[in-house]
């Protein structure tokens, strides 16, 4: 979990890179992000991984927004056309 937060927080183009990944990797991340976003303990732990204060809140919001977009994309079968695994 710490690695996911560090990656999303520290890589300005993480979302673009994930979008460019093979379909099975995107589908996996969509499923995992959906699972993580549904876990209250994960959501509560985010603050511990990023600095407190206004900047920390903005960074948490950015990470969550990316995770939500990717998780939501997986449920739309966006990647079905590239012959890779999709979520149902």
Coordinates of N, CA, C and O in Angstrom, one line a residue:
X1 N 0.8 -1.2 0.0 CA 0.0 0.0 0.0 C 0.9 1.3 0.0 O 0.6 2.2 -0.7
X2 N 1.9 1.3 0.8 CA 2.8 2.4 0.9 C 3.4 2.7 -0.5 O 3.6 3.9 -0.9
X3 N 3.7 1.7 -1.2 CA 4.3 1.8 -2.6 C 3.3 2.5 -3.5 O 3.7 3.3 -4.3
X4 N 2.1 2.1 -3.5 CA 1.1 2.7 -4.3 C 0.9 4.2 -4.1 O 0.9 5.0 -5.0
X5 N 0.8 4.5 -2.8 CA 0.7 5.9 -2.4 C 2.0 6.7 -2.8 O 1.9 7.8 -3.4
X6 N 3.1 6.1 -2.6 CA 4.4 6.8 -3.0 C 4.5 7.0 -4.5 O 4.9 8.0 -5.0
X7 N 4.1 6.0 -5.3 CA 4.1 6.1 -6.7 C 3.1 7.2 -7.2 O 3.5 8.0 -8.0
X8 N 1.9 7.1 -6.8 CA 0.9 8.1 -7.2 C 1.3 9.5 -6.8 O 1.0 10.5 -7.5
X9 N 1.8 9.6 -5.6 CA 2.2 10.9 -5.1 C 3.5 11.5 -5.7 O 3.6 12.7 -6.0
X10 N 4.4 10.6 -6.0 CA 5.7 11.1 -6.5 C 5.9 11.1 -8.0 O 6.9 11.6 -8.5
X11 N 5.0 10.6 -8.7 CA 5.1 10.5 -10.2 C 4.1 11.4 -10.8 O 2.9 11.0 -10.9
X12 N 4.4 12.6 -11.3 CA 3.4 13.5 -11.8 C 2.6 12.9 -13.0 O 1.5 13.3 -13.2
X13 N 3.2 12.0 -13.7 CA 2.5 11.4 -14.9 C 2.1 10.0 -14.7 O 1.9 9.2 -15.6
X14 N 1.9 9.6 -13.4 CA 1.5 8.2 -13.1 C 0.2 7.8 -13.8 O 0.2 6.7 -14.3
X15 N -0.8 8.6 -13.8 CA -2.0 8.3 -14.4 C -1.8 8.0 -15.9 O -2.4 7.1 -16.5
X16 N -1.0 8.9 -16.6 CA -0.8 8.8 -18.0 C 0.0 7.4 -18.3 O -0.3 6.7 -19.2
X17 N 0.9 7.1 -17.4 CA 1.7 5.9 -17.6 C 0.8 4.6 -17.4 O 0.9 3.7 -18.1
X18 N -0.1 4.7 -16.4 CA -1.1 3.6 -16.2 C -2.0 3.5 -17.4 O -2.3 2.4 -17.9
X19 N -2.5 4.6 -17.9 CA -3.3 4.5 -19.1 C -2.6 3.9 -20.3 O -3.3 3.3 -21.2
X20 N -1.3 4.0 -20.4 CA -0.5 3.5 -21.5 C -0.1 2.0 -21.3 O 0.4 1.4 -22.2
X21 N -0.4 1.5 -20.1 CA 0.0 0.1 -19.7 C -0.9 -0.9 -20.5 O -2.0 -0.5 -20.9
X22 N -0.4 -2.1 -20.6 CA -1.3 -3.2 -21.2 C -2.6 -3.3 -20.5 O -2.7 -3.0 -19.3
X23 N -3.6 -3.7 -21.2 CA -5.0 -3.8 -20.6 C -5.1 -4.7 -19.4 O -5.8 -4.3 -18.5
X24 N -4.3 -5.8 -19.3 CA -4.5 -6.6 -18.1 C -3.9 -5.9 -16.9 O -4.4 -6.1 -15.8
X25 N -2.8 -5.1 -17.1 CA -2.3 -4.4 -16.0 C -3.3 -3.3 -15.5 O -3.5 -3.1 -14.3
X26 N -3.9 -2.6 -16.5 CA -4.9 -1.6 -16.1 C -6.1 -2.2 -15.4 O -6.6 -1.6 -14.4
X27 N -6.5 -3.3 -15.9 CA -7.7 -4.0 -15.3 C -7.3 -4.4 -13.8 O -8.2 -4.3 -12.9
X28 N -6.1 -5.0 -13.7 CA -5.7 -5.4 -12.3 C -5.7 -4.2 -11.4 O -6.2 -4.2 -10.3
X29 N -5.1 -3.1 -11.8 CA -5.0 -1.9 -11.0 C -6.4 -1.3 -10.7 O -6.7 -0.9 -9.6
X30 N -7.3 -1.4 -11.7 CA -8.7 -0.9 -11.5 C -9.3 -1.7 -10.4 O -10.0 -1.2 -9.5
X31 N -9.2 -3.0 -10.4 CA -9.8 -3.9 -9.4 C -9.2 -3.7 -8.0 O -9.9 -3.6 -7.0
X32 N -7.8 -3.5 -8.0 CA -7.2 -3.3 -6.7 C -7.5 -1.9 -6.1 O -7.7 -1.8 -4.9
X33 N -7.6 -0.9 -7.0 CA -7.9 0.4 -6.5 C -9.4 0.4 -6.0 O -9.7 1.0 -5.0
X34 N -10.3 -0.3 -6.7 CA -11.6 -0.4 -6.2 C -11.7 -1.0 -4.8 O -12.4 -0.5 -3.9
X35 N -10.9 -2.1 -4.7 CA -10.9 -2.8 -3.4 C -10.3 -1.9 -2.3 O -10.9 -1.8 -1.2
X36 N -9.2 -1.2 -2.6 CA -8.6 -0.3 -1.6 C -9.5 0.9 -1.2 O -9.6 1.2 -0.1
X37 N -10.2 1.4 -2.2 CA -11.1 2.6 -2.0 C -12.3 2.2 -1.1 O -12.9 3.0 -0.4
X38 N -12.6 0.9 -1.1 CA -13.8 0.5 -0.3 C -13.3 0.1 1.1 O -14.2 -0.2 2.0
X39 N -12.0 0.2 1.4 CA -11.5 -0.2 2.7 C -11.3 1.0 3.5 O -10.4 1.8 3.3
X40 N -12.1 1.2 4.6 CA -12.0 2.3 5.5 C -10.6 2.4 6.1 O -10.1 3.5 6.3
X41 N -10.0 1.3 6.4 CA -8.6 1.4 7.0 C -7.6 1.9 6.1 O -6.7 2.7 6.5
X42 N -7.7 1.6 4.8 CA -6.8 2.2 3.8 C -7.0 3.7 3.8 O -6.0 4.4 3.8
X43 N -8.3 4.1 3.7 CA -8.5 5.5 3.6 C -8.0 6.3 4.8 O -7.4 7.4 4.7
X44 N -8.2 5.7 6.0 CA -7.7 6.4 7.2 C -6.2 6.4 7.2 O -5.6 7.3 7.8
X45 N -5.5 5.4 6.6 CA -4.1 5.3 6.7 C -3.4 6.3 5.8 O -2.2 6.5 5.9
X46 N -4.1 6.8 4.8 CA -3.4 7.7 3.8 C -2.7 8.9 4.4 O -1.6 9.3 4.0
X47 N -3.3 9.5 5.4 CA -2.8 10.6 6.1 C -1.4 10.3 6.7 O -0.5 11.1 6.7
X48 N -1.2 9.1 7.2 CA 0.0 8.7 7.8 C 1.2 8.5 6.7 O 2.3 8.6 7.1
X49 N 0.8 8.4 5.5 CA 1.8 8.2 4.4 C 2.3 9.5 3.8 O 3.3 9.6 3.1
X50 N 1.5 10.6 4.0 CA 1.8 11.9 3.4 C 1.9 12.9 4.6 O 1.2 12.8 5.6
X51 N 2.6 13.9 4.3 CA 2.8 15.0 5.4 C 1.4 15.6 5.7 O 0.6 15.8 4.9
X52 N 1.2 15.9 7.0 CA 0.0 16.6 7.4 C 0.0 18.0 6.9 O 1.0 18.5 6.4
X53 N -1.1 18.6 7.1 CA -1.3 20.0 6.7 C -2.0 20.1 5.3 O -2.4 19.2 4.7
X54 N -2.1 21.4 4.8 CA -2.8 21.6 3.6 C -2.2 20.9 2.4 O -2.9 20.3 1.6
X55 N -0.8 20.9 2.3 CA -0.2 20.2 1.2 C -0.4 18.7 1.3 O -0.7 18.1 0.2
X56 N -0.4 18.2 2.5 CA -0.7 16.7 2.6 C -2.1 16.4 2.2 O -2.4 15.4 1.5
X57 N -3.1 17.2 2.5 CA -4.5 17.0 2.1 C -4.6 17.1 0.6 O -5.3 16.3 0.0
X58 N -4.0 18.0 0.0 CA -4.0 18.2 -1.5 C -3.4 16.9 -2.1 O -3.9 16.4 -3.1
X59 N -2.3 16.4 -1.6 CA -1.7 15.2 -2.1 C -2.6 14.0 -1.9 O -2.7 13.2 -2.8
X60 N -3.2 13.9 -0.8 CA -4.1 12.8 -0.6 C -5.3 12.9 -1.6 O -5.7 11.9 -2.2
X61 N -5.8 14.1 -1.7 CA -6.9 14.3 -2.7 C -6.5 13.9 -4.1 O -7.3 13.2 -4.9
X62 N -5.3 14.2 -4.5 CA -4.8 13.9 -5.8 C -4.7 12.4 -6.0 O -5.1 11.8 -7.0
X63 N -4.1 11.7 -5.0 CA -4.0 10.2 -5.1 C -5.3 9.6 -5.1 O -5.5 8.7 -6.0
X64 N -6.3 10.0 -4.3 CA -7.6 9.4 -4.3 C -8.3 9.7 -5.7 O -9.0 8.8 -6.2
X65 N -8.1 10.9 -6.2 CA -8.8 11.2 -7.5 C -8.3 10.3 -8.6 O -9.0 9.7 -9.4
X66 N -7.0 10.1 -8.6 CA -6.4 9.2 -9.6 C -6.9 7.8 -9.4 O -7.3 7.1 -10.4
X67 N -6.9 7.3 -8.2 CA -7.4 5.9 -7.9 C -8.8 5.8 -8.3 O -9.2 4.8 -8.9
X68 N -9.7 6.8 -8.0 CA -11.1 6.7 -8.4 C -11.3 6.7 -9.9 O -12.1 5.9 -10.4
X69 N -10.5 7.5 -10.6 CA -10.7 7.5 -12.1 C -10.3 6.2 -12.7 O -10.9 5.6 -13.5
X70 N -9.2 5.6 -12.2 CA -8.7 4.3 -12.7 C -9.7 3.2 -12.3 O -10.0 2.4 -13.1
X71 N -10.1 3.2 -11.1 CA -11.1 2.2 -10.6 C -12.4 2.3 -11.4 O -12.9 1.3 -11.8
X72 N -12.8 3.5 -11.7 CA -14.1 3.7 -12.4 C -13.9 3.3 -13.9 O -14.8 2.7 -14.5
X73 N -12.7 3.5 -14.5 CA -12.5 3.1 -15.8 C -12.5 1.6 -16.0 O -13.0 1.2 -17.1
X74 N -12.1 0.9 -15.1 CA -12.0 -0.6 -15.2 C -13.4 -1.1 -15.3 O -13.6 -2.2 -16.0
X75 N -14.4 -0.5 -14.6 CA -15.7 -1.0 -14.7 C -16.5 -0.7 -15.9 O -17.5 -1.3 -16.2
X76 N -15.9 0.1 -16.8 CA -16.6 0.5 -18.0 C -16.2 -0.4 -19.2 O -16.6 -0.1 -20.3
X77 N -15.3 -1.4 -18.9 CA -14.7 -2.2 -20.0 C -14.0 -1.3 -21.0 O -14.0 -1.7 -22.2
X78 N -13.4 -0.2 -20.6 CA -12.7 0.7 -21.5 C -11.7 0.0 -22.3 O -11.4 0.3 -23.4
X79 N -11.1 -1.1 -21.7 CA -9.9 -1.7 -22.4 C -10.3 -3.0 -23.1 O -9.4 -3.8 -23.4
X80 N -11.5 -3.2 -23.3 CA -12.0 -4.5 -24.0 C -11.4 -4.6 -25.4 O -11.2 -5.7 -25.8
X81 N -11.2 -3.5 -26.0 CA -10.8 -3.6 -27.4 C -9.4 -4.0 -27.7 O -9.0 -4.3 -28.8
X82 N -8.5 -4.0 -26.6 CA -7.1 -4.3 -26.9 C -6.9 -5.8 -26.6 O -5.7 -6.2 -26.5
X83 N -7.9 -6.6 -26.4 CA -7.7 -8.0 -26.3 C -7.2 -8.5 -24.9 O -6.8 -9.6 -24.7
X84 N -7.3 -7.6 -24.0 CA -6.8 -7.9 -22.6 C -7.9 -8.2 -21.7 O -9.1 -7.9 -22.0
X85 N -7.6 -8.7 -20.5 CA -8.6 -8.9 -19.5 C -9.4 -7.6 -19.1 O -8.8 -6.6 -19.1
X86 N -10.7 -7.7 -19.0 CA -11.5 -6.6 -18.5 C -12.3 -7.0 -17.3 O -12.5 -8.2 -17.0
X87 N -12.8 -6.0 -16.6 CA -13.6 -6.2 -15.4 C -15.1 -6.3 -15.9 O -15.5 -5.7 -16.8
X88 N -15.9 -7.1 -15.1 CA -17.3 -7.2 -15.4 C -18.1 -6.5 -14.3 O -17.7 -6.4 -13.2

